[in-house]
mmCIF file with all atom_site columns, C-alpha atoms in Angstrom:
data_model
loop_
_atom_site.group_PDB
_atom_site.id
_atom_site.type_symbol
_atom_site.label_atom_id
_atom_site.label_alt_id
_atom_site.label_comp_id
_atom_site.label_asym_id
_atom_site.label_entity_id
_atom_site.label_seq_id
_atom_site.pdbx_PDB_ins_code
_atom_site.Cartn_x
_atom_site.Cartn_y
_atom_site.Cartn_z
_atom_site.occupancy
_atom_site.B_iso_or_equiv
_atom_site.pdbx_formal_charge
_atom_site.auth_seq_id
_atom_site.auth_comp_id
_atom_site.auth_asym_id
_atom_site.auth_atom_id
_atom_site.pdbx_PDB_model_num
ATOM 1   C CA . GLY G 1 1   ? -216.202 103.448 8.161   1.00 51.00 ? 1   GLY G CA 1
ATOM 2   C CA . ALA G 1 2   ? -212.889 104.699 6.912   1.00 71.00 ? 2   ALA G CA 1
ATOM 3   C CA . GLY G 1 3   ? -214.098 106.097 3.610   1.00 85.00 ? 3   GLY G CA 1
ATOM 4   C CA . VAL G 1 4   ? -216.381 108.823 2.347   1.00 88.00 ? 4   VAL G CA 1
ATOM 5   C CA . SER G 1 5   ? -220.013 107.844 2.661   1.00 92.00 ? 5   SER G CA 1
ATOM 6   C CA . GLN G 1 6   ? -223.025 109.277 0.896   1.00 93.00 ? 6   GLN G CA 1
ATOM 7   C CA . SER G 1 7   ? -226.724 108.861 1.429   1.00 95.00 ? 7   SER G CA 1
ATOM 8   C CA . PRO G 1 8   ? -229.068 107.935 0.011   1.00 94.00 ? 8   PRO G CA 1
ATOM 9   C CA . SER G 1 9   ? -227.385 105.682 -2.523  1.00 90.00 ? 9   SER G CA 1
ATOM 10  C CA . ASN G 1 10  ? -230.382 106.036 -4.825  1.00 92.00 ? 10  ASN G CA 1
ATOM 11  C CA . LYS G 1 11  ? -233.145 108.600 -4.937  1.00 95.00 ? 11  LYS G CA 1
ATOM 12  C CA . VAL G 1 12  ? -236.163 108.734 -7.208  1.00 96.00 ? 12  VAL G CA 1
ATOM 13  C CA . THR G 1 13  ? -238.237 111.870 -6.996  1.00 97.00 ? 13  THR G CA 1
ATOM 14  C CA . GLU G 1 14  ? -240.942 113.684 -8.880  1.00 97.00 ? 14  GLU G CA 1
ATOM 15  C CA . LYS G 1 15  ? -240.260 116.832 -10.818 1.00 97.00 ? 15  LYS G CA 1
ATOM 16  C CA . GLY G 1 16  ? -240.738 119.891 -8.628  1.00 97.00 ? 16  GLY G CA 1
ATOM 17  C CA . LYS G 1 17  ? -239.877 118.209 -5.342  1.00 97.00 ? 17  LYS G CA 1
ATOM 18  C CA . ASP G 1 18  ? -236.862 119.146 -3.213  1.00 98.00 ? 18  ASP G CA 1
ATOM 19  C CA . VAL G 1 19  ? -234.107 116.648 -2.443  1.00 98.00 ? 19  VAL G CA 1
ATOM 20  C CA . GLU G 1 20  ? -231.263 116.568 0.048   1.00 98.00 ? 20  GLU G CA 1
ATOM 21  C CA . LEU G 1 21  ? -228.097 114.609 -0.530  1.00 98.00 ? 21  LEU G CA 1
ATOM 22  C CA . ARG G 1 22  ? -225.718 113.937 2.313   1.00 97.00 ? 22  ARG G CA 1
ATOM 23  C CA . CYS G 1 23  ? -221.977 113.423 2.408   1.00 97.00 ? 23  CYS G CA 1
ATOM 24  C CA . ASP G 1 24  ? -219.900 112.210 5.353   1.00 96.00 ? 24  ASP G CA 1
ATOM 25  C CA . PRO G 1 25  ? -216.236 112.882 4.597   1.00 94.00 ? 25  PRO G CA 1
ATOM 26  C CA . ILE G 1 26  ? -213.259 111.060 6.006   1.00 91.00 ? 26  ILE G CA 1
ATOM 27  C CA . SER G 1 27  ? -212.616 112.213 9.550   1.00 91.00 ? 27  SER G CA 1
ATOM 28  C CA . GLY G 1 28  ? -210.055 115.004 9.656   1.00 89.00 ? 28  GLY G CA 1
ATOM 29  C CA . HIS G 1 29  ? -210.405 115.967 6.009   1.00 90.00 ? 29  HIS G CA 1
ATOM 30  C CA . THR G 1 30  ? -210.897 119.701 5.831   1.00 89.00 ? 30  THR G CA 1
ATOM 31  C CA . ALA G 1 31  ? -211.754 119.959 2.140   1.00 88.00 ? 31  ALA G CA 1
ATOM 32  C CA . LEU G 1 32  ? -214.970 118.590 0.704   1.00 90.00 ? 32  LEU G CA 1
ATOM 33  C CA . TYR G 1 33  ? -216.058 118.589 -2.926  1.00 89.00 ? 33  TYR G CA 1
ATOM 34  C CA . TRP G 1 34  ? -219.342 117.984 -4.704  1.00 93.00 ? 34  TRP G CA 1
ATOM 35  C CA . TYR G 1 35  ? -219.439 116.802 -8.314  1.00 90.00 ? 35  TYR G CA 1
ATOM 36  C CA . ARG G 1 36  ? -222.073 115.394 -10.574 1.00 89.00 ? 36  ARG G CA 1
ATOM 37  C CA . GLN G 1 37  ? -221.830 113.022 -13.452 1.00 83.00 ? 37  GLN G CA 1
ATOM 38  C CA . SER G 1 38  ? -224.639 113.110 -15.960 1.00 78.00 ? 38  SER G CA 1
ATOM 39  C CA . LEU G 1 39  ? -225.141 110.395 -18.540 1.00 69.00 ? 39  LEU G CA 1
ATOM 40  C CA . GLY G 1 40  ? -222.414 110.660 -21.138 1.00 61.00 ? 40  GLY G CA 1
ATOM 41  C CA . GLN G 1 41  ? -220.767 113.606 -19.403 1.00 66.00 ? 41  GLN G CA 1
ATOM 42  C CA . GLY G 1 42  ? -217.580 113.948 -17.413 1.00 67.00 ? 42  GLY G CA 1
ATOM 43  C CA . LEU G 1 43  ? -217.398 114.801 -13.790 1.00 77.00 ? 43  LEU G CA 1
ATOM 44  C CA . GLU G 1 44  ? -218.753 118.328 -13.344 1.00 82.00 ? 44  GLU G CA 1
ATOM 45  C CA . PHE G 1 45  ? -217.424 120.320 -10.427 1.00 83.00 ? 45  PHE G CA 1
ATOM 46  C CA . LEU G 1 46  ? -220.208 121.885 -8.354  1.00 90.00 ? 46  LEU G CA 1
ATOM 47  C CA . ILE G 1 47  ? -218.762 123.333 -5.164  1.00 90.00 ? 47  ILE G CA 1
ATOM 48  C CA . TYR G 1 48  ? -216.043 122.807 -2.628  1.00 86.00 ? 48  TYR G CA 1
ATOM 49  C CA . PHE G 1 49  ? -215.683 123.609 1.054   1.00 88.00 ? 49  PHE G CA 1
ATOM 50  C CA . GLN G 1 50  ? -212.565 124.425 2.986   1.00 85.00 ? 50  GLN G CA 1
ATOM 51  C CA . GLY G 1 51  ? -213.750 123.892 6.529   1.00 85.00 ? 51  GLY G CA 1
ATOM 52  C CA . ASN G 1 52  ? -217.264 125.276 6.674   1.00 85.00 ? 52  ASN G CA 1
ATOM 53  C CA . SER G 1 53  ? -216.815 127.951 4.055   1.00 85.00 ? 53  SER G CA 1
ATOM 54  C CA . ALA G 1 54  ? -217.302 127.633 0.325   1.00 82.00 ? 54  ALA G CA 1
ATOM 55  C CA . PRO G 1 55  ? -214.837 129.950 -1.426  1.00 75.00 ? 55  PRO G CA 1
ATOM 56  C CA . ASP G 1 56  ? -216.219 129.143 -4.848  1.00 74.00 ? 56  ASP G CA 1
ATOM 57  C CA . LYS G 1 57  ? -219.885 128.578 -5.638  1.00 78.00 ? 57  LYS G CA 1
ATOM 58  C CA . SER G 1 58  ? -219.577 129.305 -9.343  1.00 78.00 ? 58  SER G CA 1
ATOM 59  C CA . GLY G 1 59  ? -220.000 125.669 -10.332 1.00 83.00 ? 59  GLY G CA 1
ATOM 60  C CA . LEU G 1 60  ? -223.534 125.384 -9.015  1.00 90.00 ? 60  LEU G CA 1
ATOM 61  C CA . PRO G 1 61  ? -225.773 125.046 -12.094 1.00 90.00 ? 61  PRO G CA 1
ATOM 62  C CA . SER G 1 62  ? -228.557 127.304 -10.849 1.00 92.00 ? 62  SER G CA 1
ATOM 63  C CA . ASP G 1 63  ? -229.953 128.983 -7.767  1.00 93.00 ? 63  ASP G CA 1
ATOM 64  C CA . ARG G 1 64  ? -232.009 125.847 -7.125  1.00 97.00 ? 64  ARG G CA 1
ATOM 65  C CA . PHE G 1 65  ? -228.780 124.236 -5.927  1.00 96.00 ? 65  PHE G CA 1
ATOM 66  C CA . SER G 1 66  ? -227.320 124.996 -2.529  1.00 95.00 ? 66  SER G CA 1
ATOM 67  C CA . ALA G 1 67  ? -224.871 123.301 -0.218  1.00 95.00 ? 67  ALA G CA 1
ATOM 68  C CA . GLU G 1 68  ? -223.834 123.673 3.343   1.00 94.00 ? 68  GLU G CA 1
ATOM 69  C CA . ARG G 1 69  ? -221.314 122.143 5.655   1.00 94.00 ? 69  ARG G CA 1
ATOM 70  C CA . THR G 1 70  ? -221.541 122.281 9.403   1.00 86.00 ? 70  THR G CA 1
ATOM 71  C CA . GLY G 1 71  ? -218.906 121.548 11.991  1.00 85.00 ? 71  GLY G CA 1
ATOM 72  C CA . GLY G 1 72  ? -216.323 121.073 9.279   1.00 81.00 ? 72  GLY G CA 1
ATOM 73  C CA . SER G 1 73  ? -217.707 117.613 8.649   1.00 91.00 ? 73  SER G CA 1
ATOM 74  C CA . VAL G 1 74  ? -221.016 116.545 7.123   1.00 95.00 ? 74  VAL G CA 1
ATOM 75  C CA . SER G 1 75  ? -222.223 118.355 4.023   1.00 96.00 ? 75  SER G CA 1
ATOM 76  C CA . THR G 1 76  ? -225.671 118.525 2.490   1.00 97.00 ? 76  THR G CA 1
ATOM 77  C CA . LEU G 1 77  ? -226.394 119.340 -1.139  1.00 97.00 ? 77  LEU G CA 1
ATOM 78  C CA . THR G 1 78  ? -229.966 120.541 -1.628  1.00 97.00 ? 78  THR G CA 1
ATOM 79  C CA . ILE G 1 79  ? -231.745 120.729 -4.945  1.00 97.00 ? 79  ILE G CA 1
ATOM 80  C CA . GLN G 1 80  ? -235.008 122.630 -4.875  1.00 97.00 ? 80  GLN G CA 1
ATOM 81  C CA . ARG G 1 81  ? -237.814 122.191 -7.388  1.00 97.00 ? 81  ARG G CA 1
ATOM 82  C CA . THR G 1 82  ? -235.989 119.371 -9.128  1.00 97.00 ? 82  THR G CA 1
ATOM 83  C CA . GLN G 1 83  ? -236.026 119.123 -12.897 1.00 97.00 ? 83  GLN G CA 1
ATOM 84  C CA . GLN G 1 84  ? -235.484 116.101 -15.098 1.00 95.00 ? 84  GLN G CA 1
ATOM 85  C CA . GLU G 1 85  ? -232.111 117.438 -16.203 1.00 93.00 ? 85  GLU G CA 1
ATOM 86  C CA . ASP G 1 86  ? -230.970 117.206 -12.575 1.00 95.00 ? 86  ASP G CA 1
ATOM 87  C CA . SER G 1 87  ? -230.908 113.410 -12.948 1.00 94.00 ? 87  SER G CA 1
ATOM 88  C CA . ALA G 1 88  ? -227.304 112.362 -12.458 1.00 92.00 ? 88  ALA G CA 1
ATOM 89  C CA . VAL G 1 89  ? -224.895 110.703 -10.084 1.00 89.00 ? 89  VAL G CA 1
ATOM 90  C CA . TYR G 1 90  ? -223.829 113.163 -7.412  1.00 93.00 ? 90  TYR G CA 1
ATOM 91  C CA . LEU G 1 91  ? -220.375 112.428 -6.056  1.00 91.00 ? 91  LEU G CA 1
ATOM 92  C CA . CYS G 1 92  ? -218.750 113.760 -2.945  1.00 92.00 ? 92  CYS G CA 1
ATOM 93  C CA . ALA G 1 93  ? -215.021 113.729 -2.267  1.00 89.00 ? 93  ALA G CA 1
ATOM 94  C CA . SER G 1 94  ? -212.858 114.833 0.616   1.00 88.00 ? 94  SER G CA 1
ATOM 95  C CA . SER G 1 95  ? -209.191 115.576 1.071   1.00 84.00 ? 95  SER G CA 1
ATOM 96  C CA . LEU G 1 96  ? -206.845 116.730 3.770   1.00 80.00 ? 96  LEU G CA 1
ATOM 97  C CA . GLY G 1 97  ? -206.653 120.136 2.143   1.00 68.00 ? 97  GLY G CA 1
ATOM 98  C CA . THR G 1 98  ? -206.797 121.832 -1.198  1.00 59.00 ? 98  THR G CA 1
ATOM 99  C CA . SER G 1 99  ? -203.057 121.776 -1.510  1.00 53.00 ? 99  SER G CA 1
ATOM 100 C CA . LEU G 1 100 ? -201.221 118.893 -3.101  1.00 48.00 ? 100 LEU G CA 1
ATOM 101 C CA . THR G 1 101 ? -203.417 116.157 -1.701  1.00 57.00 ? 101 THR G CA 1
ATOM 102 C CA . LEU G 1 102 ? -205.617 113.488 -3.127  1.00 68.00 ? 102 LEU G CA 1
ATOM 103 C CA . GLN G 1 103 ? -209.346 113.350 -3.144  1.00 75.00 ? 103 GLN G CA 1
ATOM 104 C CA . TYR G 1 104 ? -211.172 110.345 -1.864  1.00 81.00 ? 104 TYR G CA 1
ATOM 105 C CA . PHE G 1 105 ? -214.532 109.799 -3.456  1.00 82.00 ? 105 PHE G CA 1
ATOM 106 C CA . GLY G 1 106 ? -217.735 108.441 -2.038  1.00 85.00 ? 106 GLY G CA 1
ATOM 107 C CA . PRO G 1 107 ? -219.859 105.943 -3.980  1.00 82.00 ? 107 PRO G CA 1
ATOM 108 C CA . GLY G 1 108 ? -222.265 108.619 -5.144  1.00 88.00 ? 108 GLY G CA 1
ATOM 109 C CA . THR G 1 109 ? -226.008 109.205 -4.977  1.00 92.00 ? 109 THR G CA 1
ATOM 110 C CA . ARG G 1 110 ? -227.949 108.272 -8.088  1.00 90.00 ? 110 ARG G CA 1
ATOM 111 C CA . LEU G 1 111 ? -230.732 110.788 -8.521  1.00 94.00 ? 111 LEU G CA 1
ATOM 112 C CA . LEU G 1 112 ? -233.578 110.179 -10.927 1.00 95.00 ? 112 LEU G CA 1
ATOM 113 C CA . VAL G 1 113 ? -236.140 112.907 -11.440 1.00 96.00 ? 113 VAL G CA 1
ATOM 114 C CA . LEU G 1 114 ? -239.318 111.660 -13.083 1.00 95.00 ? 114 LEU G CA 1
ATOM 115 C CA . ASP T 2 1   ? -216.289 125.037 -21.684 1.00 62.00 ? 1   ASP T CA 1
ATOM 116 C CA . GLN T 2 2   ? -214.389 121.830 -21.086 1.00 73.00 ? 2   GLN T CA 1
ATOM 117 C CA . GLN T 2 3   ? -210.918 122.635 -19.752 1.00 86.00 ? 3   GLN T CA 1
ATOM 118 C CA . VAL T 2 4   ? -209.871 118.996 -19.664 1.00 89.00 ? 4   VAL T CA 1
ATOM 119 C CA . LYS T 2 5   ? -210.694 116.811 -22.626 1.00 90.00 ? 5   LYS T CA 1
ATOM 120 C CA . GLN T 2 6   ? -210.497 113.119 -23.274 1.00 91.00 ? 6   GLN T CA 1
ATOM 121 C CA . ASN T 2 7   ? -211.319 112.774 -26.929 1.00 89.00 ? 7   ASN T CA 1
ATOM 122 C CA . SER T 2 8   ? -211.510 108.993 -27.030 1.00 91.00 ? 8   SER T CA 1
ATOM 123 C CA . PRO T 2 9   ? -214.634 107.741 -25.280 1.00 88.00 ? 9   PRO T CA 1
ATOM 124 C CA . SER T 2 10  ? -213.514 104.125 -25.549 1.00 92.00 ? 10  SER T CA 1
ATOM 125 C CA . LEU T 2 11  ? -210.467 101.976 -26.132 1.00 95.00 ? 11  LEU T CA 1
ATOM 126 C CA . SER T 2 12  ? -210.008 98.230  -26.574 1.00 97.00 ? 12  SER T CA 1
ATOM 127 C CA . VAL T 2 13  ? -206.666 96.551  -26.039 1.00 97.00 ? 13  VAL T CA 1
ATOM 128 C CA . GLN T 2 14  ? -205.507 92.956  -26.059 1.00 98.00 ? 14  GLN T CA 1
ATOM 129 C CA . GLU T 2 15  ? -204.302 91.566  -22.750 1.00 97.00 ? 15  GLU T CA 1
ATOM 130 C CA . GLY T 2 16  ? -200.549 91.969  -22.374 1.00 97.00 ? 16  GLY T CA 1
ATOM 131 C CA . ARG T 2 17  ? -200.317 94.899  -24.768 1.00 97.00 ? 17  ARG T CA 1
ATOM 132 C CA . ILE T 2 18  ? -199.934 98.564  -23.908 1.00 98.00 ? 18  ILE T CA 1
ATOM 133 C CA . SER T 2 19  ? -202.927 100.794 -23.215 1.00 98.00 ? 19  SER T CA 1
ATOM 134 C CA . ILE T 2 20  ? -202.449 104.493 -23.897 1.00 98.00 ? 20  ILE T CA 1
ATOM 135 C CA . LEU T 2 21  ? -205.074 106.913 -22.641 1.00 98.00 ? 21  LEU T CA 1
ATOM 136 C CA . ASN T 2 22  ? -204.827 110.536 -23.686 1.00 97.00 ? 22  ASN T CA 1
ATOM 137 C CA . CYS T 2 23  ? -205.921 113.797 -22.160 1.00 97.00 ? 23  CYS T CA 1
ATOM 138 C CA . ASP T 2 24  ? -205.646 117.414 -23.325 1.00 97.00 ? 24  ASP T CA 1
ATOM 139 C CA . TYR T 2 25  ? -206.097 120.548 -21.278 1.00 96.00 ? 25  TYR T CA 1
ATOM 140 C CA . THR T 2 26  ? -206.411 124.231 -22.025 1.00 93.00 ? 26  THR T CA 1
ATOM 141 C CA . ASN T 2 27  ? -205.282 126.003 -18.870 1.00 90.00 ? 27  ASN T CA 1
ATOM 142 C CA . SER T 2 28  ? -201.514 126.402 -18.650 1.00 90.00 ? 28  SER T CA 1
ATOM 143 C CA . MET T 2 29  ? -201.864 127.336 -14.983 1.00 90.00 ? 29  MET T CA 1
ATOM 144 C CA . PHE T 2 30  ? -202.913 123.846 -13.893 1.00 92.00 ? 30  PHE T CA 1
ATOM 145 C CA . ASP T 2 31  ? -200.288 122.659 -11.437 1.00 89.00 ? 31  ASP T CA 1
ATOM 146 C CA . TYR T 2 32  ? -201.208 119.061 -10.719 1.00 90.00 ? 32  TYR T CA 1
ATOM 147 C CA . PHE T 2 33  ? -202.669 116.268 -12.803 1.00 93.00 ? 33  PHE T CA 1
ATOM 148 C CA . LEU T 2 34  ? -204.270 113.019 -11.761 1.00 91.00 ? 34  LEU T CA 1
ATOM 149 C CA . TRP T 2 35  ? -205.741 109.894 -13.254 1.00 94.00 ? 35  TRP T CA 1
ATOM 150 C CA . TYR T 2 36  ? -208.695 108.192 -11.646 1.00 91.00 ? 36  TYR T CA 1
ATOM 151 C CA . LYS T 2 37  ? -210.151 104.789 -12.355 1.00 91.00 ? 37  LYS T CA 1
ATOM 152 C CA . LYS T 2 38  ? -213.829 104.086 -12.000 1.00 83.00 ? 38  LYS T CA 1
ATOM 153 C CA . TYR T 2 39  ? -215.674 100.785 -11.920 1.00 83.00 ? 39  TYR T CA 1
ATOM 154 C CA . PRO T 2 40  ? -219.438 100.695 -12.458 1.00 75.00 ? 40  PRO T CA 1
ATOM 155 C CA . ALA T 2 41  ? -221.504 101.692 -9.418  1.00 65.00 ? 41  ALA T CA 1
ATOM 156 C CA . GLU T 2 42  ? -218.421 102.871 -7.540  1.00 72.00 ? 42  GLU T CA 1
ATOM 157 C CA . GLY T 2 43  ? -216.809 106.266 -7.019  1.00 73.00 ? 43  GLY T CA 1
ATOM 158 C CA . PRO T 2 44  ? -213.564 107.059 -8.823  1.00 81.00 ? 44  PRO T CA 1
ATOM 159 C CA . THR T 2 45  ? -210.359 105.889 -7.143  1.00 83.00 ? 45  THR T CA 1
ATOM 160 C CA . PHE T 2 46  ? -207.016 107.579 -7.453  1.00 85.00 ? 46  PHE T CA 1
ATOM 161 C CA . LEU T 2 47  ? -204.531 105.883 -9.746  1.00 92.00 ? 47  LEU T CA 1
ATOM 162 C CA . ILE T 2 48  ? -201.494 108.059 -10.358 1.00 93.00 ? 48  ILE T CA 1
ATOM 163 C CA . SER T 2 49  ? -200.559 111.724 -10.409 1.00 91.00 ? 49  SER T CA 1
ATOM 164 C CA . ILE T 2 50  ? -197.923 114.099 -11.698 1.00 94.00 ? 50  ILE T CA 1
ATOM 165 C CA . SER T 2 51  ? -196.855 117.581 -10.731 1.00 93.00 ? 51  SER T CA 1
ATOM 166 C CA . SER T 2 52  ? -196.521 120.192 -13.435 1.00 94.00 ? 52  SER T CA 1
ATOM 167 C CA . ILE T 2 53  ? -192.793 120.442 -12.700 1.00 94.00 ? 53  ILE T CA 1
ATOM 168 C CA . LYS T 2 54  ? -192.234 116.883 -13.885 1.00 96.00 ? 54  LYS T CA 1
ATOM 169 C CA . ASP T 2 55  ? -192.703 115.190 -17.219 1.00 96.00 ? 55  ASP T CA 1
ATOM 170 C CA . LYS T 2 56  ? -192.967 111.574 -16.138 1.00 97.00 ? 56  LYS T CA 1
ATOM 171 C CA . ASN T 2 57  ? -194.113 109.575 -13.151 1.00 97.00 ? 57  ASN T CA 1
ATOM 172 C CA . GLU T 2 58  ? -194.060 105.809 -12.970 1.00 97.00 ? 58  GLU T CA 1
ATOM 173 C CA . ASP T 2 59  ? -195.782 103.440 -10.561 1.00 95.00 ? 59  ASP T CA 1
ATOM 174 C CA . GLY T 2 60  ? -195.575 99.780  -11.426 1.00 97.00 ? 60  GLY T CA 1
ATOM 175 C CA . ARG T 2 61  ? -197.459 99.116  -14.630 1.00 98.00 ? 61  ARG T CA 1
ATOM 176 C CA . PHE T 2 62  ? -198.715 102.691 -14.787 1.00 98.00 ? 62  PHE T CA 1
ATOM 177 C CA . THR T 2 63  ? -196.785 105.638 -16.193 1.00 98.00 ? 63  THR T CA 1
ATOM 178 C CA . VAL T 2 64  ? -198.076 109.155 -16.684 1.00 98.00 ? 64  VAL T CA 1
ATOM 179 C CA . PHE T 2 65  ? -196.414 111.497 -19.146 1.00 98.00 ? 65  PHE T CA 1
ATOM 180 C CA . LEU T 2 66  ? -196.873 115.263 -19.171 1.00 97.00 ? 66  LEU T CA 1
ATOM 181 C CA . ASN T 2 67  ? -196.092 117.427 -22.187 1.00 97.00 ? 67  ASN T CA 1
ATOM 182 C CA . LYS T 2 68  ? -196.626 120.986 -20.994 1.00 95.00 ? 68  LYS T CA 1
ATOM 183 C CA . SER T 2 69  ? -195.876 122.644 -24.302 1.00 95.00 ? 69  SER T CA 1
ATOM 184 C CA . ALA T 2 70  ? -198.580 120.571 -25.956 1.00 96.00 ? 70  ALA T CA 1
ATOM 185 C CA . LYS T 2 71  ? -200.841 120.692 -22.886 1.00 97.00 ? 71  LYS T CA 1
ATOM 186 C CA . HIS T 2 72  ? -201.130 116.950 -23.168 1.00 97.00 ? 72  HIS T CA 1
ATOM 187 C CA . LEU T 2 73  ? -201.202 114.179 -20.616 1.00 97.00 ? 73  LEU T CA 1
ATOM 188 C CA . SER T 2 74  ? -201.144 110.453 -21.209 1.00 98.00 ? 74  SER T CA 1
ATOM 189 C CA . LEU T 2 75  ? -201.451 107.327 -19.120 1.00 98.00 ? 75  LEU T CA 1
ATOM 190 C CA . HIS T 2 76  ? -199.631 104.185 -20.206 1.00 98.00 ? 76  HIS T CA 1
ATOM 191 C CA . ILE T 2 77  ? -200.580 100.809 -18.803 1.00 98.00 ? 77  ILE T CA 1
ATOM 192 C CA . VAL T 2 78  ? -198.247 97.984  -19.635 1.00 97.00 ? 78  VAL T CA 1
ATOM 193 C CA . PRO T 2 79  ? -198.877 95.113  -19.683 1.00 98.00 ? 79  PRO T CA 1
ATOM 194 C CA . SER T 2 80  ? -202.639 95.583  -19.743 1.00 98.00 ? 80  SER T CA 1
ATOM 195 C CA . GLN T 2 81  ? -204.728 93.144  -17.710 1.00 97.00 ? 81  GLN T CA 1
ATOM 196 C CA . PRO T 2 82  ? -208.455 92.324  -17.856 1.00 96.00 ? 82  PRO T CA 1
ATOM 197 C CA . GLY T 2 83  ? -208.864 93.838  -14.377 1.00 95.00 ? 83  GLY T CA 1
ATOM 198 C CA . ASP T 2 84  ? -207.782 97.174  -15.826 1.00 96.00 ? 84  ASP T CA 1
ATOM 199 C CA . SER T 2 85  ? -211.081 97.365  -17.696 1.00 96.00 ? 85  SER T CA 1
ATOM 200 C CA . ALA T 2 86  ? -212.760 100.472 -16.292 1.00 93.00 ? 86  ALA T CA 1
ATOM 201 C CA . VAL T 2 87  ? -213.441 104.105 -17.072 1.00 89.00 ? 87  VAL T CA 1
ATOM 202 C CA . TYR T 2 88  ? -210.377 106.311 -16.671 1.00 93.00 ? 88  TYR T CA 1
ATOM 203 C CA . PHE T 2 89  ? -210.744 109.984 -15.846 1.00 91.00 ? 89  PHE T CA 1
ATOM 204 C CA . CYS T 2 90  ? -208.053 112.564 -16.300 1.00 93.00 ? 90  CYS T CA 1
ATOM 205 C CA . ALA T 2 91  ? -208.161 115.489 -13.868 1.00 90.00 ? 91  ALA T CA 1
ATOM 206 C CA . ALA T 2 92  ? -206.284 118.733 -13.442 1.00 90.00 ? 92  ALA T CA 1
ATOM 207 C CA . ARG T 2 93  ? -206.046 121.024 -10.470 1.00 84.00 ? 93  ARG T CA 1
ATOM 208 C CA . SER T 2 94  ? -206.143 124.796 -10.718 1.00 80.00 ? 94  SER T CA 1
ATOM 209 C CA . ARG T 2 95  ? -204.191 127.118 -8.434  1.00 77.00 ? 95  ARG T CA 1
ATOM 210 C CA . GLY T 2 96  ? -207.517 127.928 -6.797  1.00 70.00 ? 96  GLY T CA 1
ATOM 211 C CA . GLY T 2 97  ? -207.835 124.332 -5.648  1.00 67.00 ? 97  GLY T CA 1
ATOM 212 C CA . GLN T 2 98  ? -210.567 123.244 -8.028  1.00 71.00 ? 98  GLN T CA 1
ATOM 213 C CA . PHE T 2 99  ? -210.364 119.999 -9.902  1.00 76.00 ? 99  PHE T CA 1
ATOM 214 C CA . TYR T 2 100 ? -211.472 119.679 -13.491 1.00 83.00 ? 100 TYR T CA 1
ATOM 215 C CA . PHE T 2 101 ? -212.231 116.299 -14.952 1.00 84.00 ? 101 PHE T CA 1
ATOM 216 C CA . GLY T 2 102 ? -212.342 114.943 -18.459 1.00 85.00 ? 102 GLY T CA 1
ATOM 217 C CA . THR T 2 103 ? -215.336 112.981 -19.712 1.00 79.00 ? 103 THR T CA 1
ATOM 218 C CA . GLY T 2 104 ? -213.552 109.679 -19.278 1.00 87.00 ? 104 GLY T CA 1
ATOM 219 C CA . THR T 2 105 ? -212.283 106.888 -21.506 1.00 91.00 ? 105 THR T CA 1
ATOM 220 C CA . SER T 2 106 ? -213.747 103.422 -21.158 1.00 91.00 ? 106 SER T CA 1
ATOM 221 C CA . LEU T 2 107 ? -210.949 100.870 -21.415 1.00 95.00 ? 107 LEU T CA 1
ATOM 222 C CA . THR T 2 108 ? -211.686 97.256  -22.273 1.00 96.00 ? 108 THR T CA 1
ATOM 223 C CA . VAL T 2 109 ? -208.843 94.776  -21.985 1.00 97.00 ? 109 VAL T CA 1
ATOM 224 C CA . ILE T 2 110 ? -209.636 91.680  -24.001 1.00 97.00 ? 110 ILE T CA 1
ATOM 225 C CA . PRO T 2 111 ? -208.351 88.403  -22.547 1.00 95.00 ? 111 PRO T CA 1
#
């Protein structure tokens, strides 16, 4: 497809389990962003990649969160030992670069931690 | 701490009238501002943007105004249409390339 895709679209997990969320950016987009939107909250920046490197990891809420990007394309956001407060919609976006360009968002992964 | 704020969580407007969505920011070093529109169960889609060197940008029914001295951004939609009903997010970009989003304003356009 031509857009950003994310999988799974929905994930229900038990507290304490690990989850992996995947993002496939638009082909050729070098920048990739992860955000989350919790109920009643705005979009919270988590991390962004320029190529395979993540210059800024300060947005990750805790050390249970990690992200990687391989081959300058697909990215995986991993949440270890999930907690109920991790329940949110996790959105991925990509852009041609971090300069004056637009971000294209995926549909998000809805995570529910029971 | 929220660097981009949308203080009105919701707004209702009659069809054909003007919708004005407001956004305030705290960081004077933001260099680019955007508005996104989001329908339920979809990711946000880009609507309109403005560089910090400008004070107005217009695209059809949508106009964004930037008041740098007040650190205030607004989106005007005129005339408003029922299909404009959505959540609107204001976003600002830092020089480091990060984007900061407001909490959104839910617009309802009443037919």
